[in-house]
Protein backbone atom coordinates (compact mmCIF):
# COMPACT_ATOMS: atom_id res chain seq x y z
CA UNK A 1 0.00 0.00 0.00
CA UNK A 2 1.26 3.46 -0.88
CA UNK A 3 0.64 6.15 1.70
CA UNK A 4 1.76 9.73 1.97
CA UNK A 5 3.25 9.03 5.38
CA UNK A 6 3.83 11.73 7.96
CA UNK A 7 5.48 14.24 5.65
CA UNK A 8 2.34 14.61 3.53
CA UNK A 9 4.53 14.59 0.43
CA UNK A 10 3.02 13.18 -2.74
CA UNK A 11 4.92 10.44 -4.61
CA UNK A 12 7.97 11.56 -6.62
CA UNK A 13 6.24 11.23 -9.99
CA UNK A 14 3.42 13.46 -8.87
CA UNK A 15 5.86 16.00 -7.44
CA UNK A 16 7.70 16.12 -10.77
CA UNK A 17 4.45 16.66 -12.63
CA UNK A 18 3.23 19.45 -10.38
CA UNK A 19 6.52 21.37 -10.24
CA UNK A 20 7.01 24.01 -12.96
CA UNK A 21 10.46 24.00 -14.62
CA UNK A 22 13.34 24.94 -12.33
CA UNK A 23 11.29 24.77 -9.12
CA UNK A 24 11.78 22.60 -6.01
CA UNK A 25 9.22 21.56 -3.42
CA UNK A 26 9.36 22.95 0.09
CA UNK A 27 7.22 22.25 3.14
CA UNK A 28 8.24 25.59 4.67
CA UNK A 29 6.55 28.86 3.95
CA UNK A 30 9.41 31.32 3.36
CA UNK A 31 8.80 35.04 4.00
CA UNK A 32 10.00 37.31 1.20
CA UNK A 33 9.45 41.05 1.11
CA UNK A 34 11.20 44.34 0.42
CA UNK A 35 11.03 45.85 3.88
CA UNK A 36 9.64 45.35 7.36
CA UNK A 37 6.11 44.03 7.81
CA UNK A 38 3.84 47.08 7.84
CA UNK A 39 1.46 47.37 10.77
CA UNK A 40 -1.95 46.86 9.21
CA UNK A 41 -4.92 45.77 11.28
CA UNK A 42 -8.55 45.02 10.49
CA UNK A 43 -9.29 48.51 11.83
CA UNK A 44 -6.82 50.29 9.53
CA UNK A 45 -7.17 48.05 6.47
CA UNK A 46 -9.30 49.09 3.53
CA UNK A 47 -9.39 48.18 -0.13
CA UNK A 48 -9.87 50.75 -2.89
CA UNK A 49 -10.81 50.09 -6.50
CA UNK A 50 -9.64 52.80 -8.90
CA UNK A 51 -9.80 53.68 -12.56
CA UNK A 52 -6.45 55.43 -12.94
CA UNK A 53 -6.44 58.01 -10.14
CA UNK A 54 -10.25 58.01 -9.82
CA UNK A 55 -11.66 55.98 -6.89
CA UNK A 56 -14.61 53.78 -7.91
CA UNK A 57 -15.32 52.15 -4.53
CA UNK A 58 -13.66 51.58 -1.17
CA UNK A 59 -14.42 48.84 1.36
CA UNK A 60 -13.56 48.79 5.03
CA UNK A 61 -12.81 45.44 6.68
CA UNK A 62 -16.40 45.02 7.92
CA UNK A 63 -17.86 45.94 4.52
CA UNK A 64 -15.48 43.55 2.80
CA UNK A 65 -16.42 40.76 5.20
CA UNK A 66 -20.00 40.86 3.86
CA UNK A 67 -18.97 39.97 0.30
CA UNK A 68 -19.33 36.39 -0.95
CA UNK A 69 -16.41 34.13 -0.01
CA UNK A 70 -14.37 31.99 -2.36
CA UNK A 71 -12.08 29.17 -1.30
CA UNK A 72 -9.02 28.01 -3.21
CA UNK A 73 -6.56 25.21 -2.53
CA UNK A 74 -3.51 24.57 -4.66
CA UNK A 75 0.15 25.10 -5.39
CA UNK A 76 2.12 28.35 -5.24
CA UNK A 77 5.42 29.07 -7.01
CA UNK A 78 8.00 31.69 -6.06
CA UNK A 79 10.49 33.04 -8.58
CA UNK A 80 13.27 32.24 -6.06
CA UNK A 81 12.45 28.62 -7.03
CA UNK A 82 10.49 27.23 -4.11
CA UNK A 83 7.01 25.83 -4.67
CA UNK A 84 4.56 24.85 -1.97
CA UNK A 85 1.73 22.41 -2.61
CA UNK A 86 -1.87 22.37 -1.41
CA UNK A 87 -2.02 25.78 0.23
CA UNK A 88 -5.57 26.69 1.31
CA UNK A 89 -6.89 30.23 1.13
CA UNK A 90 -10.24 31.97 1.37
CA UNK A 91 -11.33 35.47 0.54
CA UNK A 92 -13.22 37.50 -2.02
CA UNK A 93 -12.73 36.90 -5.72
CA UNK A 94 -11.90 39.88 -7.92
CA UNK A 95 -15.10 39.01 -9.85
CA UNK A 96 -17.16 39.54 -6.69
CA UNK A 97 -15.31 42.75 -5.84
CA UNK A 98 -16.12 44.22 -9.26
CA UNK A 99 -19.73 43.10 -9.18
CA UNK A 100 -20.23 44.60 -5.70
CA UNK A 101 -18.90 47.86 -7.11
CA UNK A 102 -21.17 47.52 -10.15
CA UNK A 103 -18.13 47.98 -12.36
CA UNK A 104 -17.08 46.33 -15.58
CA UNK A 105 -13.36 46.53 -16.30
CA UNK A 106 -12.63 49.91 -17.91
CA UNK A 107 -9.25 48.72 -19.28
CA UNK A 108 -7.41 45.42 -19.82
CA UNK A 109 -4.56 46.25 -17.40
CA UNK A 110 -4.29 46.51 -13.63
CA UNK A 111 -1.77 47.42 -10.99
CA UNK A 112 -2.15 46.23 -7.38
CA UNK A 113 -0.75 48.16 -4.45
CA UNK A 114 0.28 47.06 -0.97
CA UNK A 115 0.39 49.10 2.24
CA UNK A 116 4.19 49.02 1.93
CA UNK A 117 3.79 50.74 -1.49
CA UNK A 118 4.80 47.53 -3.29
CA UNK A 119 3.15 47.33 -6.71
CA UNK A 120 2.70 44.63 -9.33
CA UNK A 121 0.81 44.47 -12.62
CA UNK A 122 -1.58 41.71 -13.66
CA UNK A 123 -3.63 41.69 -16.89
CA UNK A 124 -7.33 41.90 -16.12
CA UNK A 125 -7.95 38.62 -18.00
CA UNK A 126 -5.86 36.88 -15.32
CA UNK A 127 -8.11 38.11 -12.53
CA UNK A 128 -11.51 36.93 -13.78
CA UNK A 129 -13.32 33.61 -13.53
CA UNK A 130 -12.16 33.04 -9.96
CA UNK A 131 -8.47 33.14 -10.93
CA UNK A 132 -7.63 35.77 -8.29
CA UNK A 133 -8.86 36.41 -4.77
CA UNK A 134 -8.19 38.99 -2.10
CA UNK A 135 -7.50 36.41 0.59
CA UNK A 136 -8.26 37.01 4.25
CA UNK A 137 -7.57 33.53 5.57
CA UNK A 138 -4.85 30.92 5.20
CA UNK A 139 -5.33 27.32 6.31
CA UNK A 140 -8.58 28.31 8.01
CA UNK A 141 -7.03 31.07 10.15
CA UNK A 142 -6.38 34.80 9.69
CA UNK A 143 -3.33 35.33 7.46
CA UNK A 144 -0.24 35.94 9.65
CA UNK A 145 1.13 39.51 9.24
CA UNK A 146 4.38 38.22 7.68
CA UNK A 147 2.39 36.53 4.93
CA UNK A 148 0.34 39.62 4.18
CA UNK A 149 -2.43 39.66 6.76
CA UNK A 150 -5.00 40.93 7.20
CA UNK A 151 -5.44 40.63 3.41
CA UNK A 152 -3.27 39.71 0.45
CA UNK A 153 -3.94 39.17 -3.20
CA UNK A 154 -3.60 35.61 -4.46
CA UNK A 155 -2.99 35.01 -8.18
CA UNK A 156 -1.63 31.49 -7.87
CA UNK A 157 -1.17 30.73 -11.58
CA UNK A 158 1.55 33.41 -11.76
CA UNK A 159 4.81 33.59 -9.78
CA UNK A 160 4.15 34.61 -6.20
CA UNK A 161 5.60 38.11 -6.56
CA UNK A 162 2.33 38.81 -8.45
CA UNK A 163 0.45 38.26 -5.15
CA UNK A 164 0.91 41.44 -3.09
CA UNK A 165 0.76 41.18 0.66
CA UNK A 166 -1.13 43.80 2.77
CA UNK A 167 -3.03 44.63 -0.38
CA UNK A 168 -4.74 48.01 -0.33
CA UNK A 169 -6.05 48.45 -3.81
CA UNK A 170 -6.51 47.58 -7.43
CA UNK A 171 -6.08 50.25 -10.08
CA UNK A 172 -7.01 49.93 -13.73
CA UNK A 173 -4.33 51.44 -15.95
CA UNK A 174 -4.57 52.62 -19.58
CA UNK A 175 -1.57 50.56 -20.64
CA UNK A 176 0.41 47.69 -19.12
CA UNK A 177 2.52 49.45 -16.45
CA UNK A 178 5.25 47.52 -14.67
CA UNK A 179 5.23 47.36 -10.87
CA UNK A 180 8.16 47.22 -8.44
CA UNK A 181 9.86 44.06 -9.69
CA UNK A 182 8.76 44.38 -13.30
CA UNK A 183 10.62 47.71 -13.49
CA UNK A 184 13.73 45.98 -12.07
CA UNK A 185 14.22 43.16 -14.55
CA UNK A 186 11.43 40.74 -13.72
CA UNK A 187 8.98 39.52 -16.34
CA UNK A 188 5.85 41.58 -17.09
CA UNK A 189 3.63 38.46 -16.98
CA UNK A 190 5.42 35.81 -14.86
CA UNK A 191 3.99 32.43 -15.91
CA UNK A 192 5.87 29.73 -13.93
CA UNK A 193 5.01 27.03 -16.51
CA UNK A 194 6.75 29.06 -19.22
CA UNK A 195 9.49 29.99 -16.75
CA UNK A 196 8.98 33.73 -17.30
CA UNK A 197 11.27 34.91 -14.53
CA UNK A 198 13.08 37.84 -16.10
CA UNK A 199 12.48 40.38 -18.86
CA UNK A 200 12.94 38.58 -22.16
CA UNK A 201 12.32 35.05 -20.79
N1 LIG B 1 3.28 44.10 -0.33
C1 LIG B 1 4.22 43.23 -0.73
N2 LIG B 1 3.82 42.10 -1.31
C2 LIG B 1 4.73 41.20 -1.73
C3 LIG B 1 6.10 41.44 -1.60
C4 LIG B 1 6.51 42.65 -0.97
O1 LIG B 1 7.70 42.97 -0.80
N3 LIG B 1 5.53 43.52 -0.54
N4 LIG B 1 7.00 40.50 -2.06
C5 LIG B 1 6.51 39.58 -3.10
C6 LIG B 1 7.40 38.48 -3.33
S1 LIG B 1 8.81 38.82 -4.22
C7 LIG B 1 7.06 37.20 -2.98
S2 LIG B 1 8.01 35.88 -3.46
C8 LIG B 1 5.88 36.90 -2.14
C9 LIG B 1 6.28 36.19 -0.88
O2 LIG B 1 5.15 35.94 -0.08
P1 LIG B 1 5.36 35.23 1.31
O3 LIG B 1 6.29 36.09 2.12
O4 LIG B 1 4.00 35.09 1.92
O5 LIG B 1 5.98 33.88 1.01
O6 LIG B 1 5.20 38.08 -1.78
C10 LIG B 1 5.13 39.05 -2.79
N5 LIG B 1 4.26 40.08 -2.32
MO1 LIG C 1 9.77 36.73 -4.77
CSV table of C-alpha atoms and ligand atoms in Angstrom, one decimal:
chain,number,residue,atom,x,y,z
A,1,UNK,CA,0.0,0.0,0.0
A,2,UNK,CA,1.3,3.5,-0.9
A,3,UNK,CA,0.6,6.2,1.7
A,4,UNK,CA,1.8,9.7,2.0
A,5,UNK,CA,3.3,9.0,5.4
A,6,UNK,CA,3.8,11.7,8.0
A,7,UNK,CA,5.5,14.2,5.7
A,8,UNK,CA,2.3,14.6,3.5
A,9,UNK,CA,4.5,14.6,0.4
A,10,UNK,CA,3.0,13.2,-2.7
A,11,UNK,CA,4.9,10.4,-4.6
A,12,UNK,CA,8.0,11.6,-6.6
A,13,UNK,CA,6.2,11.2,-10.0
A,14,UNK,CA,3.4,13.5,-8.9
A,15,UNK,CA,5.9,16.0,-7.4
A,16,UNK,CA,7.7,16.1,-10.8
A,17,UNK,CA,4.4,16.7,-12.6
A,18,UNK,CA,3.2,19.4,-10.4
A,19,UNK,CA,6.5,21.4,-10.2
A,20,UNK,CA,7.0,24.0,-13.0
A,21,UNK,CA,10.5,24.0,-14.6
A,22,UNK,CA,13.3,24.9,-12.3
A,23,UNK,CA,11.3,24.8,-9.1
A,24,UNK,CA,11.8,22.6,-6.0
A,25,UNK,CA,9.2,21.6,-3.4
A,26,UNK,CA,9.4,22.9,0.1
A,27,UNK,CA,7.2,22.3,3.1
A,28,UNK,CA,8.2,25.6,4.7
A,29,UNK,CA,6.5,28.9,4.0
A,30,UNK,CA,9.4,31.3,3.4
A,31,UNK,CA,8.8,35.0,4.0
A,32,UNK,CA,10.0,37.3,1.2
A,33,UNK,CA,9.5,41.0,1.1
A,34,UNK,CA,11.2,44.3,0.4
A,35,UNK,CA,11.0,45.8,3.9
A,36,UNK,CA,9.6,45.4,7.4
A,37,UNK,CA,6.1,44.0,7.8
A,38,UNK,CA,3.8,47.1,7.8
A,39,UNK,CA,1.5,47.4,10.8
A,40,UNK,CA,-2.0,46.9,9.2
A,41,UNK,CA,-4.9,45.8,11.3
A,42,UNK,CA,-8.6,45.0,10.5
A,43,UNK,CA,-9.3,48.5,11.8
A,44,UNK,CA,-6.8,50.3,9.5
A,45,UNK,CA,-7.2,48.0,6.5
A,46,UNK,CA,-9.3,49.1,3.5
A,47,UNK,CA,-9.4,48.2,-0.1
A,48,UNK,CA,-9.9,50.8,-2.9
A,49,UNK,CA,-10.8,50.1,-6.5
A,50,UNK,CA,-9.6,52.8,-8.9
A,51,UNK,CA,-9.8,53.7,-12.6
A,52,UNK,CA,-6.5,55.4,-12.9
A,53,UNK,CA,-6.4,58.0,-10.1
A,54,UNK,CA,-10.2,58.0,-9.8
A,55,UNK,CA,-11.7,56.0,-6.9
A,56,UNK,CA,-14.6,53.8,-7.9
A,57,UNK,CA,-15.3,52.1,-4.5
A,58,UNK,CA,-13.7,51.6,-1.2
A,59,UNK,CA,-14.4,48.8,1.4
A,60,UNK,CA,-13.6,48.8,5.0
A,61,UNK,CA,-12.8,45.4,6.7
A,62,UNK,CA,-16.4,45.0,7.9
A,63,UNK,CA,-17.9,45.9,4.5
A,64,UNK,CA,-15.5,43.6,2.8
A,65,UNK,CA,-16.4,40.8,5.2
A,66,UNK,CA,-20.0,40.9,3.9
A,67,UNK,CA,-19.0,40.0,0.3
A,68,UNK,CA,-19.3,36.4,-1.0
A,69,UNK,CA,-16.4,34.1,0.0
A,70,UNK,CA,-14.4,32.0,-2.4
A,71,UNK,CA,-12.1,29.2,-1.3
A,72,UNK,CA,-9.0,28.0,-3.2
A,73,UNK,CA,-6.6,25.2,-2.5
A,74,UNK,CA,-3.5,24.6,-4.7
A,75,UNK,CA,0.2,25.1,-5.4
A,76,UNK,CA,2.1,28.4,-5.2
A,77,UNK,CA,5.4,29.1,-7.0
A,78,UNK,CA,8.0,31.7,-6.1
A,79,UNK,CA,10.5,33.0,-8.6
A,80,UNK,CA,13.3,32.2,-6.1
A,81,UNK,CA,12.5,28.6,-7.0
A,82,UNK,CA,10.5,27.2,-4.1
A,83,UNK,CA,7.0,25.8,-4.7
A,84,UNK,CA,4.6,24.9,-2.0
A,85,UNK,CA,1.7,22.4,-2.6
A,86,UNK,CA,-1.9,22.4,-1.4
A,87,UNK,CA,-2.0,25.8,0.2
A,88,UNK,CA,-5.6,26.7,1.3
A,89,UNK,CA,-6.9,30.2,1.1
A,90,UNK,CA,-10.2,32.0,1.4
A,91,UNK,CA,-11.3,35.5,0.5
A,92,UNK,CA,-13.2,37.5,-2.0
A,93,UNK,CA,-12.7,36.9,-5.7
A,94,UNK,CA,-11.9,39.9,-7.9
A,95,UNK,CA,-15.1,39.0,-9.8
A,96,UNK,CA,-17.2,39.5,-6.7
A,97,UNK,CA,-15.3,42.8,-5.8
A,98,UNK,CA,-16.1,44.2,-9.3
A,99,UNK,CA,-19.7,43.1,-9.2
A,100,UNK,CA,-20.2,44.6,-5.7
A,101,UNK,CA,-18.9,47.9,-7.1
A,102,UNK,CA,-21.2,47.5,-10.2
A,103,UNK,CA,-18.1,48.0,-12.4
A,104,UNK,CA,-17.1,46.3,-15.6
A,105,UNK,CA,-13.4,46.5,-16.3
A,106,UNK,CA,-12.6,49.9,-17.9
A,107,UNK,CA,-9.2,48.7,-19.3
A,108,UNK,CA,-7.4,45.4,-19.8
A,109,UNK,CA,-4.6,46.3,-17.4
A,110,UNK,CA,-4.3,46.5,-13.6
A,111,UNK,CA,-1.8,47.4,-11.0
A,112,UNK,CA,-2.2,46.2,-7.4
A,113,UNK,CA,-0.7,48.2,-4.5
A,114,UNK,CA,0.3,47.1,-1.0
A,115,UNK,CA,0.4,49.1,2.2
A,116,UNK,CA,4.2,49.0,1.9
A,117,UNK,CA,3.8,50.7,-1.5
A,118,UNK,CA,4.8,47.5,-3.3
A,119,UNK,CA,3.1,47.3,-6.7
A,120,UNK,CA,2.7,44.6,-9.3
A,121,UNK,CA,0.8,44.5,-12.6
A,122,UNK,CA,-1.6,41.7,-13.7
A,123,UNK,CA,-3.6,41.7,-16.9
A,124,UNK,CA,-7.3,41.9,-16.1
A,125,UNK,CA,-7.9,38.6,-18.0
A,126,UNK,CA,-5.9,36.9,-15.3
A,127,UNK,CA,-8.1,38.1,-12.5
A,128,UNK,CA,-11.5,36.9,-13.8
A,129,UNK,CA,-13.3,33.6,-13.5
A,130,UNK,CA,-12.2,33.0,-10.0
A,131,UNK,CA,-8.5,33.1,-10.9
A,132,UNK,CA,-7.6,35.8,-8.3
A,133,UNK,CA,-8.9,36.4,-4.8
A,134,UNK,CA,-8.2,39.0,-2.1
A,135,UNK,CA,-7.5,36.4,0.6
A,136,UNK,CA,-8.3,37.0,4.3
A,137,UNK,CA,-7.6,33.5,5.6
A,138,UNK,CA,-4.8,30.9,5.2
A,139,UNK,CA,-5.3,27.3,6.3
A,140,UNK,CA,-8.6,28.3,8.0
A,141,UNK,CA,-7.0,31.1,10.1
A,142,UNK,CA,-6.4,34.8,9.7
A,143,UNK,CA,-3.3,35.3,7.5
A,144,UNK,CA,-0.2,35.9,9.7
A,145,UNK,CA,1.1,39.5,9.2
A,146,UNK,CA,4.4,38.2,7.7
A,147,UNK,CA,2.4,36.5,4.9
A,148,UNK,CA,0.3,39.6,4.2
A,149,UNK,CA,-2.4,39.7,6.8
A,150,UNK,CA,-5.0,40.9,7.2
A,151,UNK,CA,-5.4,40.6,3.4
A,152,UNK,CA,-3.3,39.7,0.5
A,153,UNK,CA,-3.9,39.2,-3.2
A,154,UNK,CA,-3.6,35.6,-4.5
A,155,UNK,CA,-3.0,35.0,-8.2
A,156,UNK,CA,-1.6,31.5,-7.9
A,157,UNK,CA,-1.2,30.7,-11.6
A,158,UNK,CA,1.5,33.4,-11.8
A,159,UNK,CA,4.8,33.6,-9.8
A,160,UNK,CA,4.2,34.6,-6.2
A,161,UNK,CA,5.6,38.1,-6.6
A,162,UNK,CA,2.3,38.8,-8.4
A,163,UNK,CA,0.4,38.3,-5.1
A,164,UNK,CA,0.9,41.4,-3.1
A,165,UNK,CA,0.8,41.2,0.7
A,166,UNK,CA,-1.1,43.8,2.8
A,167,UNK,CA,-3.0,44.6,-0.4
A,168,UNK,CA,-4.7,48.0,-0.3
A,169,UNK,CA,-6.0,48.4,-3.8
A,170,UNK,CA,-6.5,47.6,-7.4
A,171,UNK,CA,-6.1,50.2,-10.1
A,172,UNK,CA,-7.0,49.9,-13.7
A,173,UNK,CA,-4.3,51.4,-16.0
A,174,UNK,CA,-4.6,52.6,-19.6
A,175,UNK,CA,-1.6,50.6,-20.6
A,176,UNK,CA,0.4,47.7,-19.1
A,177,UNK,CA,2.5,49.4,-16.5
A,178,UNK,CA,5.3,47.5,-14.7
A,179,UNK,CA,5.2,47.4,-10.9
A,180,UNK,CA,8.2,47.2,-8.4
A,181,UNK,CA,9.9,44.1,-9.7
A,182,UNK,CA,8.8,44.4,-13.3
A,183,UNK,CA,10.6,47.7,-13.5
A,184,UNK,CA,13.7,46.0,-12.1
A,185,UNK,CA,14.2,43.2,-14.5
A,186,UNK,CA,11.4,40.7,-13.7
A,187,UNK,CA,9.0,39.5,-16.3
A,188,UNK,CA,5.9,41.6,-17.1
A,189,UNK,CA,3.6,38.5,-17.0
A,190,UNK,CA,5.4,35.8,-14.9
A,191,UNK,CA,4.0,32.4,-15.9
A,192,UNK,CA,5.9,29.7,-13.9
A,193,UNK,CA,5.0,27.0,-16.5
A,194,UNK,CA,6.8,29.1,-19.2
A,195,UNK,CA,9.5,30.0,-16.7
A,196,UNK,CA,9.0,33.7,-17.3
A,197,UNK,CA,11.3,34.9,-14.5
A,198,UNK,CA,13.1,37.8,-16.1
A,199,UNK,CA,12.5,40.4,-18.9
A,200,UNK,CA,12.9,38.6,-22.2
A,201,UNK,CA,12.3,35.0,-20.8
B,1,LIG,N1,3.3,44.1,-0.3
B,1,LIG,C1,4.2,43.2,-0.7
B,1,LIG,N2,3.8,42.1,-1.3
B,1,LIG,C2,4.7,41.2,-1.7
B,1,LIG,C3,6.1,41.4,-1.6
B,1,LIG,C4,6.5,42.7,-1.0
B,1,LIG,O1,7.7,43.0,-0.8
B,1,LIG,N3,5.5,43.5,-0.5
B,1,LIG,N4,7.0,40.5,-2.1
B,1,LIG,C5,6.5,39.6,-3.1
B,1,LIG,C6,7.4,38.5,-3.3
B,1,LIG,S1,8.8,38.8,-4.2
B,1,LIG,C7,7.1,37.2,-3.0
B,1,LIG,S2,8.0,35.9,-3.5
B,1,LIG,C8,5.9,36.9,-2.1
B,1,LIG,C9,6.3,36.2,-0.9
B,1,LIG,O2,5.1,35.9,-0.1
B,1,LIG,P1,5.4,35.2,1.3
B,1,LIG,O3,6.3,36.1,2.1
B,1,LIG,O4,4.0,35.1,1.9
B,1,LIG,O5,6.0,33.9,1.0
B,1,LIG,O6,5.2,38.1,-1.8
B,1,LIG,C10,5.1,39.0,-2.8
B,1,LIG,N5,4.3,40.1,-2.3
B,2,LIG,MO1,9.8,36.7,-4.8
